[in-house]
mmCIF file of C-alpha atoms and ligand atoms in Angstrom:
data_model
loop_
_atom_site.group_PDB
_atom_site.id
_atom_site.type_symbol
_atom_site.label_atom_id
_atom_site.label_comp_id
_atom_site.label_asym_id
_atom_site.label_seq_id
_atom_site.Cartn_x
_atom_site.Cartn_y
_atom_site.Cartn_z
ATOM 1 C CA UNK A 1 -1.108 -125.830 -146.058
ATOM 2 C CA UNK A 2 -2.717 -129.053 -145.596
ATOM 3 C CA UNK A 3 -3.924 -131.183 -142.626
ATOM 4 C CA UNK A 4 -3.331 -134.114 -142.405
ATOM 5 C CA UNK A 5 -6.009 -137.002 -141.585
ATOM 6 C CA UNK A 6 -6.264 -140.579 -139.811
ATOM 7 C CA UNK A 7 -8.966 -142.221 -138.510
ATOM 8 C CA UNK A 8 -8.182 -145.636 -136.985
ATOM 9 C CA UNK A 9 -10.644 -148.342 -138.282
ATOM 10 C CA UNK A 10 -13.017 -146.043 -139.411
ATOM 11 C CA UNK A 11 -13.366 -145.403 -143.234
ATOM 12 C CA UNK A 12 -11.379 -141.710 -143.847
ATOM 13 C CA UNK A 13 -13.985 -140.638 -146.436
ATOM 14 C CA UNK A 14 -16.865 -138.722 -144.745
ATOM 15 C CA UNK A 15 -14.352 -137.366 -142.564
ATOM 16 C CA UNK A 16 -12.098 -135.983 -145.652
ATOM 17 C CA UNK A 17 -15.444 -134.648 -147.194
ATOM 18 C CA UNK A 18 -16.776 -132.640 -143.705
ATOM 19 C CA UNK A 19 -13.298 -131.605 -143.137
ATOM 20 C CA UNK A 20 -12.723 -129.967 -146.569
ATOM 21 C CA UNK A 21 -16.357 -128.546 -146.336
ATOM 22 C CA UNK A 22 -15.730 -126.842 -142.715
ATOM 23 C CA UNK A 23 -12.422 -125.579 -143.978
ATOM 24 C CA UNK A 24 -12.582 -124.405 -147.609
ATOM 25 C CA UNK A 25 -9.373 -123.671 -149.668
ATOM 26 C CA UNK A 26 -7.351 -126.190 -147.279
ATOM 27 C CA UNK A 27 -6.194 -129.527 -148.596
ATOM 28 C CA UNK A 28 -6.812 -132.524 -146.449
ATOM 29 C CA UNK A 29 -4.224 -135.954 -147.161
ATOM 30 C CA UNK A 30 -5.444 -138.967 -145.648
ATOM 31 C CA UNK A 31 -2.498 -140.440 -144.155
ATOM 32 C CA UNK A 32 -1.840 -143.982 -145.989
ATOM 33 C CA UNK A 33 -3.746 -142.948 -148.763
ATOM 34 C CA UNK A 34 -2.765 -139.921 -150.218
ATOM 35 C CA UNK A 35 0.732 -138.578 -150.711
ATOM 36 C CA UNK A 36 2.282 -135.315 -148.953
ATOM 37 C CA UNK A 37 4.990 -133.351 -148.337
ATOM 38 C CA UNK A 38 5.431 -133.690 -144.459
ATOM 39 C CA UNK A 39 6.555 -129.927 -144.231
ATOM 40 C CA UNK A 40 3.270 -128.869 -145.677
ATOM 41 C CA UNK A 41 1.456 -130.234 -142.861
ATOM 42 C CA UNK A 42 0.436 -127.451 -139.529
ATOM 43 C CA UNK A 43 -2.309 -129.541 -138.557
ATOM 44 C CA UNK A 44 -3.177 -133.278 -137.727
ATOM 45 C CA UNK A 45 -7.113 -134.767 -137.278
ATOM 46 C CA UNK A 46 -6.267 -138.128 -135.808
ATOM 47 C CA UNK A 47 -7.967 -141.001 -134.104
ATOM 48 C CA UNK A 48 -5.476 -143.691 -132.994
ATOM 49 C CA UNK A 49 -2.601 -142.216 -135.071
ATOM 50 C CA UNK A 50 -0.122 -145.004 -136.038
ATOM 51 C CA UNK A 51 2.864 -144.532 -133.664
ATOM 52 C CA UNK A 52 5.709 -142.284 -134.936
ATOM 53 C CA UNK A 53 3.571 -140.725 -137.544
ATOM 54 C CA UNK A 54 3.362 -137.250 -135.771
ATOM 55 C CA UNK A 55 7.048 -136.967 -135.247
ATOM 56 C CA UNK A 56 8.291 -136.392 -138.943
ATOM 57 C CA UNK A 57 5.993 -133.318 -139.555
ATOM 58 C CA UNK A 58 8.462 -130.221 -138.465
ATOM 59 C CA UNK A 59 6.011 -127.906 -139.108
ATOM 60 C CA UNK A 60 3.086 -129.160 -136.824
ATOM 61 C CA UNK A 61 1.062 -126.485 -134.804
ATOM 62 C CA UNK A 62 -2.077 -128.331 -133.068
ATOM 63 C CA UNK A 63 -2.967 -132.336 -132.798
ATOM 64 C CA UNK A 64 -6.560 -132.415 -133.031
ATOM 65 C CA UNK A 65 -7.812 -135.427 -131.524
ATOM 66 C CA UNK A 66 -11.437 -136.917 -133.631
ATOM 67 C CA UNK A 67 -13.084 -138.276 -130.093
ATOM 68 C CA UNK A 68 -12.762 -137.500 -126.560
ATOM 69 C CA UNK A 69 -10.881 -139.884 -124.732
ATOM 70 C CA UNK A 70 -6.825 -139.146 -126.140
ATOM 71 C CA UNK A 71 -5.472 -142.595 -124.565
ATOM 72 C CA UNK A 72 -5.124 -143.846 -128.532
ATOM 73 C CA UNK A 73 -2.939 -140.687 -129.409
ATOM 74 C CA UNK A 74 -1.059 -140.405 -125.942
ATOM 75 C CA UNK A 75 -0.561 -144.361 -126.578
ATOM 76 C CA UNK A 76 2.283 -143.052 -129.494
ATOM 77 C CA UNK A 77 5.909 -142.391 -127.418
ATOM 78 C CA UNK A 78 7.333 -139.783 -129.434
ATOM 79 C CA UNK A 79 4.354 -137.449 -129.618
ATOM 80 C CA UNK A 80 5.615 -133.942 -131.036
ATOM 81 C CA UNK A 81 5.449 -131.325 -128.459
ATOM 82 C CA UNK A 82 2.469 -129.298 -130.038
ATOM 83 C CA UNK A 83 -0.646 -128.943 -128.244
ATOM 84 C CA UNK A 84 -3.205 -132.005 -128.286
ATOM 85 C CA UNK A 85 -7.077 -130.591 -128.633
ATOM 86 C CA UNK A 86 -10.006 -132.884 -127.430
ATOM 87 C CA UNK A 87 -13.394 -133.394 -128.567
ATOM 88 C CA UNK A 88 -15.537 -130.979 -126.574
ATOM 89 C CA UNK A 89 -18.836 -130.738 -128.524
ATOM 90 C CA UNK A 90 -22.345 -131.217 -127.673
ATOM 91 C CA UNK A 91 -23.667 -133.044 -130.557
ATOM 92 C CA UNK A 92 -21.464 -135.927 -128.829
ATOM 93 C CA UNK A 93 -22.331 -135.148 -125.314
ATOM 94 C CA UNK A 94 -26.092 -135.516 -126.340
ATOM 95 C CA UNK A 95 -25.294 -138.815 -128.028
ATOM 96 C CA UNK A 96 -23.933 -140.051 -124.633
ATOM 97 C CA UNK A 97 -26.362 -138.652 -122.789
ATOM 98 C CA UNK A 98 -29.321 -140.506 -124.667
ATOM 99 C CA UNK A 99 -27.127 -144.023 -124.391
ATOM 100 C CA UNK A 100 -26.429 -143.932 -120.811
ATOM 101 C CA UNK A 101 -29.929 -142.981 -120.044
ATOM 102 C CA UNK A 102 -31.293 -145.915 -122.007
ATOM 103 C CA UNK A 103 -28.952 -148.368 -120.105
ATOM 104 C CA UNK A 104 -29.882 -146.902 -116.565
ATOM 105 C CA UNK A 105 -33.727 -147.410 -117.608
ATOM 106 C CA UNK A 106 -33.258 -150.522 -119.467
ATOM 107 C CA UNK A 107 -32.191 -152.460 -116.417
ATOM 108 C CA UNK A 108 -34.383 -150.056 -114.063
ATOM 109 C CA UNK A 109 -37.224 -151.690 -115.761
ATOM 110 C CA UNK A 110 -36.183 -155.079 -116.874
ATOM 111 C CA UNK A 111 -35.878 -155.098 -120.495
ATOM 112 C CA UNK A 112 -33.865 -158.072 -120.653
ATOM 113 C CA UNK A 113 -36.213 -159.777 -118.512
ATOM 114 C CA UNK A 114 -39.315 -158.717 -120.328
ATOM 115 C CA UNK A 115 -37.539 -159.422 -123.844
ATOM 116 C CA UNK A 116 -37.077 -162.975 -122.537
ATOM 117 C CA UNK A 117 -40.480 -163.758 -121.129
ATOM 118 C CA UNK A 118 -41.759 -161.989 -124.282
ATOM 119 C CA UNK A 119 -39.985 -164.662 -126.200
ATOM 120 C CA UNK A 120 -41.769 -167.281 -124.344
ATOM 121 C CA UNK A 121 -44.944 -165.419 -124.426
ATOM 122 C CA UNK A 122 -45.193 -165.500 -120.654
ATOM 123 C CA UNK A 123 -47.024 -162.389 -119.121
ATOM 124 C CA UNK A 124 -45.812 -161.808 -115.443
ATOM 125 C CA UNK A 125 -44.710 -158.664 -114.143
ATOM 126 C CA UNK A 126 -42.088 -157.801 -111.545
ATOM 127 C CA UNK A 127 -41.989 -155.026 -108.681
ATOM 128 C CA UNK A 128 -39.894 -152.364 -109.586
ATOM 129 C CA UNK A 129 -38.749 -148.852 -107.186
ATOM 130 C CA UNK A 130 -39.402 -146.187 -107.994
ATOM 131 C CA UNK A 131 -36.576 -144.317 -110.003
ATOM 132 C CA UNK A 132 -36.327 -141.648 -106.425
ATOM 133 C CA UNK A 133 -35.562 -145.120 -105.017
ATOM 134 C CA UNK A 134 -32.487 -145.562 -107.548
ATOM 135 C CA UNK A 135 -28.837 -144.242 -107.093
ATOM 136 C CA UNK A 136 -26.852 -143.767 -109.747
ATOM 137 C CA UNK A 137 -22.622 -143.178 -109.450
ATOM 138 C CA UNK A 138 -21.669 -141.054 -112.279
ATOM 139 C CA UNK A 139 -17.281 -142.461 -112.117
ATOM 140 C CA UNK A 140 -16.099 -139.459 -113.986
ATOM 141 C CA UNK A 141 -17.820 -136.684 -113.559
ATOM 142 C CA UNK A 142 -16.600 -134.702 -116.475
ATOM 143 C CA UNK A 143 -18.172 -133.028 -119.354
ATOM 144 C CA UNK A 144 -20.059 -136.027 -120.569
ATOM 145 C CA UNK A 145 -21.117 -137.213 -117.690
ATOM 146 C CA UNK A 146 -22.528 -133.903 -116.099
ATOM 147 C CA UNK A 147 -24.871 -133.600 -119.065
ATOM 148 C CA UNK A 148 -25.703 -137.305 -118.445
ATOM 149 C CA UNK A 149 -26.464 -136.288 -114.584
ATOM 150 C CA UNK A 150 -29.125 -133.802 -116.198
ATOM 151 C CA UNK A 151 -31.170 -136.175 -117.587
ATOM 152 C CA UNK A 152 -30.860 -138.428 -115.118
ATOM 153 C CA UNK A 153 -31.984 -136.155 -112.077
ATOM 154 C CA UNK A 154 -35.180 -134.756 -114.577
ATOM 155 C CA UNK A 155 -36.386 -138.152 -114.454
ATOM 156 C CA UNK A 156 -36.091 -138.481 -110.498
ATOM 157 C CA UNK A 157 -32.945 -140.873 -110.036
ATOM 158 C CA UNK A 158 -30.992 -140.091 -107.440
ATOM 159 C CA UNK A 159 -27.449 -138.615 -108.501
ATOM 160 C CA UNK A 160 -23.906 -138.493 -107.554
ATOM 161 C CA UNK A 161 -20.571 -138.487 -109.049
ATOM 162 C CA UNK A 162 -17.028 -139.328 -108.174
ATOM 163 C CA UNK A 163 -14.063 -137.227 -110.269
ATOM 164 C CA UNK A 164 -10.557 -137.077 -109.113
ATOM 165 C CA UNK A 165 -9.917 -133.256 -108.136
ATOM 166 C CA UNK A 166 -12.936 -131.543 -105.485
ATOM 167 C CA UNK A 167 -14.789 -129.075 -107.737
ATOM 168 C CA UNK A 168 -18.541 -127.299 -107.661
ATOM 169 C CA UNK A 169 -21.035 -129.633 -109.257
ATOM 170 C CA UNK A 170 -24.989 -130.104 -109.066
ATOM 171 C CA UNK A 171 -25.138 -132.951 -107.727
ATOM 172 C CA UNK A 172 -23.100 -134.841 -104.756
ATOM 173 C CA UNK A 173 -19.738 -135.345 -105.697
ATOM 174 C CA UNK A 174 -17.023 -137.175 -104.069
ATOM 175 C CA UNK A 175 -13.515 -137.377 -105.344
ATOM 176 C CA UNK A 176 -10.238 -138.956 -104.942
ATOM 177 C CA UNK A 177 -8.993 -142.102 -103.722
ATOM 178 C CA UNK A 178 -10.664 -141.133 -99.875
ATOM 179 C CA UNK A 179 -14.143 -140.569 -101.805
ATOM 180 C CA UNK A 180 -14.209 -143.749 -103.660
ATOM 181 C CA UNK A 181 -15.398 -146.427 -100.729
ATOM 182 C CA UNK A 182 -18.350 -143.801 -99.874
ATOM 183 C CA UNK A 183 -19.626 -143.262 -103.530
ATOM 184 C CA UNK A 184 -19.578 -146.777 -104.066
ATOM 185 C CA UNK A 185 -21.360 -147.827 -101.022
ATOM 186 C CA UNK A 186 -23.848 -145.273 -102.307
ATOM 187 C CA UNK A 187 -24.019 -146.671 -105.446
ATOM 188 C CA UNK A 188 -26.953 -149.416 -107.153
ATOM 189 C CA UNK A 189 -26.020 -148.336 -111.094
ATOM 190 C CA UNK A 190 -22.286 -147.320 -111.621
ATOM 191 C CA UNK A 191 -21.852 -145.597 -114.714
ATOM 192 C CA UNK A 192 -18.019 -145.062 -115.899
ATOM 193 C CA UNK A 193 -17.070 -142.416 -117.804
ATOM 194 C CA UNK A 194 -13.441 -142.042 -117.135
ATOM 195 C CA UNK A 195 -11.064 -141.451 -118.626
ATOM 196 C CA UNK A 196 -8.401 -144.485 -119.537
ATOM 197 C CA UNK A 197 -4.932 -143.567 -117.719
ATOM 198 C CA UNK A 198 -2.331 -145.285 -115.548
ATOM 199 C CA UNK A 199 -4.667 -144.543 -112.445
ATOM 200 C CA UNK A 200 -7.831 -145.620 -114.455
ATOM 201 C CA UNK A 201 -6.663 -149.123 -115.932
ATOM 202 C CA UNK A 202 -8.685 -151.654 -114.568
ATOM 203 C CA UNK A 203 -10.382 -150.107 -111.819
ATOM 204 C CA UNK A 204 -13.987 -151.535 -112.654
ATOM 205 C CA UNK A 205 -13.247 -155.212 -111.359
ATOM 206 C CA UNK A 206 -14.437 -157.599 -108.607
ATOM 207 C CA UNK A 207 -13.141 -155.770 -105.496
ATOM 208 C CA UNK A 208 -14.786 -152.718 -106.703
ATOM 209 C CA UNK A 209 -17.869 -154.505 -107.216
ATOM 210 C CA UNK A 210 -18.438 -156.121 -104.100
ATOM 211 C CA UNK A 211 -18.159 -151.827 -102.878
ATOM 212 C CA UNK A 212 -21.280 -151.329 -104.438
ATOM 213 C CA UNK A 213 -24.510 -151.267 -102.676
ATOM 214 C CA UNK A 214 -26.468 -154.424 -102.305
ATOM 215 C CA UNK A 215 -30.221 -153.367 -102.348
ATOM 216 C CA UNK A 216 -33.150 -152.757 -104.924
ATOM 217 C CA UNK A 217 -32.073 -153.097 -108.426
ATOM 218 C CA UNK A 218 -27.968 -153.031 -107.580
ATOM 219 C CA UNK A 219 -25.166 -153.460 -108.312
ATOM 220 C CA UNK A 220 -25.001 -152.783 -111.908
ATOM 221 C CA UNK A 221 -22.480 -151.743 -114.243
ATOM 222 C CA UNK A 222 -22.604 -149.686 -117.174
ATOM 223 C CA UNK A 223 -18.848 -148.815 -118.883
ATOM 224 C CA UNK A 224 -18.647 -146.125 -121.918
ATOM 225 C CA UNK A 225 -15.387 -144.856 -121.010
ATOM 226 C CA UNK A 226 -13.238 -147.154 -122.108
ATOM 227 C CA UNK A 227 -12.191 -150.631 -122.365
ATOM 228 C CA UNK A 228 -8.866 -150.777 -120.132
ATOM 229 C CA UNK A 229 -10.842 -149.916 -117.352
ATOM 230 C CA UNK A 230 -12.480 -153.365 -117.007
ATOM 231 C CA UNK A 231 -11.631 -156.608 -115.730
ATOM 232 C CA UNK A 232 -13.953 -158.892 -118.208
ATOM 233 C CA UNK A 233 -12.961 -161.631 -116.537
ATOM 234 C CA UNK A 234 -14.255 -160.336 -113.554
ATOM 235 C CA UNK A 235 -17.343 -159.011 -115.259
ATOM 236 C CA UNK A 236 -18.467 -162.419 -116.466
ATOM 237 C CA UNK A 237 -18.093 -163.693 -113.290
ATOM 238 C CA UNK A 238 -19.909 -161.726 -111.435
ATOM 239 C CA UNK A 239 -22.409 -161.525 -113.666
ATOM 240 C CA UNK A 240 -22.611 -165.332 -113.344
ATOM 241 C CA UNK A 241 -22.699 -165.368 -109.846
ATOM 242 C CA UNK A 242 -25.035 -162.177 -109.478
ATOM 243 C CA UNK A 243 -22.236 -160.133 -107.623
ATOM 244 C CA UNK A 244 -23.363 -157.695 -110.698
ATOM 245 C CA UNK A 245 -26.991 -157.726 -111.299
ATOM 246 C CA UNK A 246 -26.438 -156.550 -114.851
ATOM 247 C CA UNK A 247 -24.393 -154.431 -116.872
ATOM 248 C CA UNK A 248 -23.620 -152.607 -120.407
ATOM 249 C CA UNK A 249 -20.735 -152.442 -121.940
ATOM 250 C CA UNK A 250 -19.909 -150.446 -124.658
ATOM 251 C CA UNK A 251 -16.150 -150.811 -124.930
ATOM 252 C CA UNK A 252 -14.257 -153.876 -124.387
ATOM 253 C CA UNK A 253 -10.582 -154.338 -124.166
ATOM 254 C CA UNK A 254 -10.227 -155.831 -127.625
ATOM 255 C CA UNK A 255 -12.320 -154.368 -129.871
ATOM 256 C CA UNK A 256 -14.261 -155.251 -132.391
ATOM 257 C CA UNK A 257 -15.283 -157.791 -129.570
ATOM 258 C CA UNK A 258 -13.849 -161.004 -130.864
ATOM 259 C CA UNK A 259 -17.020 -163.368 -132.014
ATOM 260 C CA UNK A 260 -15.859 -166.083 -129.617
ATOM 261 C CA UNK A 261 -15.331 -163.946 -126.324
ATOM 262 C CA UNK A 262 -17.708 -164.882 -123.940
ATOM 263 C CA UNK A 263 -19.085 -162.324 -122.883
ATOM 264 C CA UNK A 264 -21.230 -162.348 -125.869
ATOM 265 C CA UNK A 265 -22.554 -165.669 -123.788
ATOM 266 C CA UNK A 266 -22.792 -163.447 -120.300
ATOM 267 C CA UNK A 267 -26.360 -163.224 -118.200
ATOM 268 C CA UNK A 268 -27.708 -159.802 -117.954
ATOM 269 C CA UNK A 269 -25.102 -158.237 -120.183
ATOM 270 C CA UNK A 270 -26.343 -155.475 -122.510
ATOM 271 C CA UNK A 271 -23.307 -155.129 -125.411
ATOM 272 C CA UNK A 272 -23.615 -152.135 -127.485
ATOM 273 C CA UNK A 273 -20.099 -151.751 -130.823
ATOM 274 C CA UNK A 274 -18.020 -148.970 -128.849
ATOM 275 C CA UNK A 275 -21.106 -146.965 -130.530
ATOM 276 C CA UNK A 276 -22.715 -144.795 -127.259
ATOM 277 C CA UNK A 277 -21.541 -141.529 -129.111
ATOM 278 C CA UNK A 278 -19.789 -141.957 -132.098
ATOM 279 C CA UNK A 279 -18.220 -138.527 -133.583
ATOM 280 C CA UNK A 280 -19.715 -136.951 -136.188
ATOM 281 C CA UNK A 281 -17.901 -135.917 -139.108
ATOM 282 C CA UNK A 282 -19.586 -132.675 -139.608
ATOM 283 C CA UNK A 283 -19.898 -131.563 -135.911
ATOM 284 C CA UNK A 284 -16.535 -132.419 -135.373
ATOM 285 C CA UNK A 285 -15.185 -130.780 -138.197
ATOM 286 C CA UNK A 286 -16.962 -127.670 -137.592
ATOM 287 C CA UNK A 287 -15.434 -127.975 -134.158
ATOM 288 C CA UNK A 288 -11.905 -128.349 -135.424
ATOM 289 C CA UNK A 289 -12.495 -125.038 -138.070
ATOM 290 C CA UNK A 290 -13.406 -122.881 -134.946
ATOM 291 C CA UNK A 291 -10.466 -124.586 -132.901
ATOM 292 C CA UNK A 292 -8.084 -123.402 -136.243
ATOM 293 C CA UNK A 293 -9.702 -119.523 -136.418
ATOM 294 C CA UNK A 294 -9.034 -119.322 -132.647
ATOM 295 C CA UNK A 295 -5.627 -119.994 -133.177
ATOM 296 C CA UNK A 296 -4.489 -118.411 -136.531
ATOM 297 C CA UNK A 297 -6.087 -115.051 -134.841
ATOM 298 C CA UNK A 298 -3.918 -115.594 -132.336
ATOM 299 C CA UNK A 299 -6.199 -116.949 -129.127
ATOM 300 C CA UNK A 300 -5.470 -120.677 -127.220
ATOM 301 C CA UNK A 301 -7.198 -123.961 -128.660
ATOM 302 C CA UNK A 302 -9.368 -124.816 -126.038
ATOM 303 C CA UNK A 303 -10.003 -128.381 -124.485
ATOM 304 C CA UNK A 304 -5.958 -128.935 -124.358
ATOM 305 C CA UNK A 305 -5.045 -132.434 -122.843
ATOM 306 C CA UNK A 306 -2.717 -132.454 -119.874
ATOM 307 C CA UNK A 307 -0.470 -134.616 -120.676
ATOM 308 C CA UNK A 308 0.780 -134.992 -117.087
ATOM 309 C CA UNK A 309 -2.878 -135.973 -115.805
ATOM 310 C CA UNK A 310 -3.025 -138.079 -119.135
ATOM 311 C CA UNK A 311 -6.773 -136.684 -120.069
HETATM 312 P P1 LIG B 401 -13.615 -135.239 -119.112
HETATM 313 O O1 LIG B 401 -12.142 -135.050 -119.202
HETATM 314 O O2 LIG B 401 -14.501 -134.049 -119.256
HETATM 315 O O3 LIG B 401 -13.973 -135.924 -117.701
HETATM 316 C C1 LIG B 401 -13.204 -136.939 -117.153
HETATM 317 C C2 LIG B 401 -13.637 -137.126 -115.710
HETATM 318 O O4 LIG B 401 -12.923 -138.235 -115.158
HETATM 319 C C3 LIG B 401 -13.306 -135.915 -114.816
HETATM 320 O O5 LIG B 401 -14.333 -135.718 -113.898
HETATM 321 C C4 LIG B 401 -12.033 -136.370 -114.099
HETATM 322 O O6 LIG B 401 -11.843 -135.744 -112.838
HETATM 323 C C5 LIG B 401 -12.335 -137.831 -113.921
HETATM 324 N N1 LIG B 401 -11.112 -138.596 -113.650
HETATM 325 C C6 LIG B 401 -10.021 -138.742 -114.416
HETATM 326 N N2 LIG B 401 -9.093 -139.503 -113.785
HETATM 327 C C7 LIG B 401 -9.635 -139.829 -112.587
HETATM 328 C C8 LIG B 401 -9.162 -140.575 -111.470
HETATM 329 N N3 LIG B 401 -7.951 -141.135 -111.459
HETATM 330 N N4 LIG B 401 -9.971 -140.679 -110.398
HETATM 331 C C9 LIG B 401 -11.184 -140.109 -110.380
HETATM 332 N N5 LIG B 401 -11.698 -139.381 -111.411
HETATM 333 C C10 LIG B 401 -10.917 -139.255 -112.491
HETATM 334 O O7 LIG B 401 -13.992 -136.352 -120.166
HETATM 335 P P2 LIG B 401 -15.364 -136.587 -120.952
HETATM 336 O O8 LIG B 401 -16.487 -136.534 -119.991
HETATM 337 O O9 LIG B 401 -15.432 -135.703 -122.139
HETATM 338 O O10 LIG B 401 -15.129 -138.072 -121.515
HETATM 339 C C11 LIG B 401 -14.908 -139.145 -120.612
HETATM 340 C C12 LIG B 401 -14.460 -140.384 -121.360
HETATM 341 O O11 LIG B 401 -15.552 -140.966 -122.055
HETATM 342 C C13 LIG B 401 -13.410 -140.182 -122.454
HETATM 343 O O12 LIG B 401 -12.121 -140.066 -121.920
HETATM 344 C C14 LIG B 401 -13.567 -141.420 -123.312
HETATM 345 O O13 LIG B 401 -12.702 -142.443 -122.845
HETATM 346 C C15 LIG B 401 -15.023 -141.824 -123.076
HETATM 347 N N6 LIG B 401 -15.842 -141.661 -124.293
HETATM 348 C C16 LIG B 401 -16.458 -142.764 -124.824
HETATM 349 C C17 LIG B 401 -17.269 -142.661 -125.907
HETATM 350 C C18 LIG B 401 -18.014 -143.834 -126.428
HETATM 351 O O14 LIG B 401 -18.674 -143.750 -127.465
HETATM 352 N N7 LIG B 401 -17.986 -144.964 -125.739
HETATM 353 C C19 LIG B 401 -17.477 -141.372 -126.586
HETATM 354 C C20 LIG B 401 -16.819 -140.278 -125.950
HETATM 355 C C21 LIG B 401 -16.013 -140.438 -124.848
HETATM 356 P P3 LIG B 401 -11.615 -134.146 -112.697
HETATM 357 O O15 LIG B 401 -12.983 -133.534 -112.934
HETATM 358 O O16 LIG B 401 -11.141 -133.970 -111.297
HETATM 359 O O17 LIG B 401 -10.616 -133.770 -113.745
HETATM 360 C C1 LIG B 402 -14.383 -140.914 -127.874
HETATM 361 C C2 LIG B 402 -14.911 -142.182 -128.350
HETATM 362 O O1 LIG B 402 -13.493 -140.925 -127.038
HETATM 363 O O2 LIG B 402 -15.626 -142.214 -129.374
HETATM 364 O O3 LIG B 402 -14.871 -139.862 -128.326
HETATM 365 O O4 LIG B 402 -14.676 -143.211 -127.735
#
């Protein structure tokens, strides 16, 4: 039995190494690299699987997905019908949880503005509220960002989140299309962590901008979901005009970021290399080994994508 591997632009060889360690005896191919017989295959570790490469395996039991966000493997048409397993694991919820807190604090006290005077060795200090004085929109309020709201409310910012179904949460939460207008309007620092679907694509743009709140250190952006949710032409802008105070970005529509888009050039723009939790070849492959025992004893893989919902 072997499982098969692809990893997008990242280089397949850690990932071959953790997977063979978390799952001794089993081969692993690396698809493009190493040849296989396609009927030998009952699982697939992918990440941006080249279209029509999941199709030919007959024998296919479970799609295990390398990150959390599935929009690269629900991108490929003729997707098998064999479950799809996402990344649930908290060595990469920490990892987001540390990034988006250093974005909300980085613009809650002015690190761009400090770095700059620093540069012109000018000491002069700004006011600056207090972080009880500082809302923060969690858009998504899934696994990664409930962790993130954690954090967050232990150092005193005030917390809410907007998801798309009503469910129990600890901390506000609106949801839907009826709750967006009153979690934006609530909002200084918008932090997306949604999911990229047809209802997602492009929802962070100028309209939804000029929602936001308008007081203390607001409106800024912060984006770690994914890159088809933003308009960047409507990020730049605003960022030039100072309808967005400031913003991070950690995903971008093209990516790698092409060196002459530019929004390298933008005011107030903090750009991170789609790098706020990167997947870690061992966690993930332990993840995927307990994902496999579950189901060769007989018990669902957990974390399955609805396909329907797209997430
Ligand atoms: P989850 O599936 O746990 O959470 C997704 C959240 O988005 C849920 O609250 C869901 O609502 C909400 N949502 C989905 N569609 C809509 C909609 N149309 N309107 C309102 N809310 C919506 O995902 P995770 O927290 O695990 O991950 C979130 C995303 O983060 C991933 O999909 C991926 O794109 C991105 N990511 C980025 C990384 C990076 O390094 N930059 C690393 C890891 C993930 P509901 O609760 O009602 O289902
Ligand atoms: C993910 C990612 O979705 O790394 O896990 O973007």
């Amino acid at each position: 039995m072997t499982i098969l591997l692809t990893t997008g632009y990242h280089d397949a060889s850690a990932w071959r190494a953790a997977l063979a360690d978390a799952l001794p005896g089993r081969e692993v191919a690396v698809y493009g690299v190493d040849r296989y017989d396609p009927a030998a295959i009952r699982y697939a570790c992918t990440w941006h699987p080249p279209k029509g490469m999941l199709k030919v395996l007959p024998n296919l039991e479970v799609i295990f997905n390398l990150g959390a966000g599935v929009d690269g493997v629900l991108s490929d048409p003729e997707l098998p019908d064999v479950p799809i397993v996402r990344l649930v694991d908290d060595d990469l919820t920490e990892r987001m949880g540390e990034w988006v807190t250093l974005q909300v604090l980085n613009h809650h006290r002015g690190t761009l503005t400090y770095l700059a005077r620093q540069k012109r060795r000018e000491w002069k200090e700004d006011d600056q509220p207090a972080a009880r004085d500082v809302s923060v929109g969690l858009m998504g309020y899934g696994t990664l960002a409930a962790h993130a709201a954690r954090i967050l409310k232990a150092i005193g910012y005030r917390v809410h989140g907007w998801s798309r179904s009503d469910k129990p949460a600890d901390v506000p939460l609106f949801a839907g299309e009826a709750g967006l207008g009153p979690f934006l309007a609530a909002t200084d620092v918008l932090v997306a962590l949604l999911p990229l679907t047809a209802d997602t694509r492009g929802i962070l743009n100028a309209r939804l901008f000029a929602s936001m709140r308008r007081e203390g250190i607001g409106p800024v952006l912060i984006n770690a979901g994914r890159g088809g949710l933003q308009n960047e032409r409507d990020i730049l802008e605003a960022l030039r005009s100072g309808a967005l105070r400031g913003a991070s970005l950690d995903v971008f529509n093209t990516e790698p970021l092409p060196p002459d888009a530019s929004l390298w050039a933008a005011p107030n723009l903090i750009i991170t290399p789609h790098c706020a939790a990167v997947s870690e070849p061992g966690a993930v492959s332990r993840y995927v080994a307990g994902q496999i025992a579950r189901h060769e004893r007989g018990d669902p893989v957990e974390n399955v994508v609805d396909r329907s919902r797209g997430y």
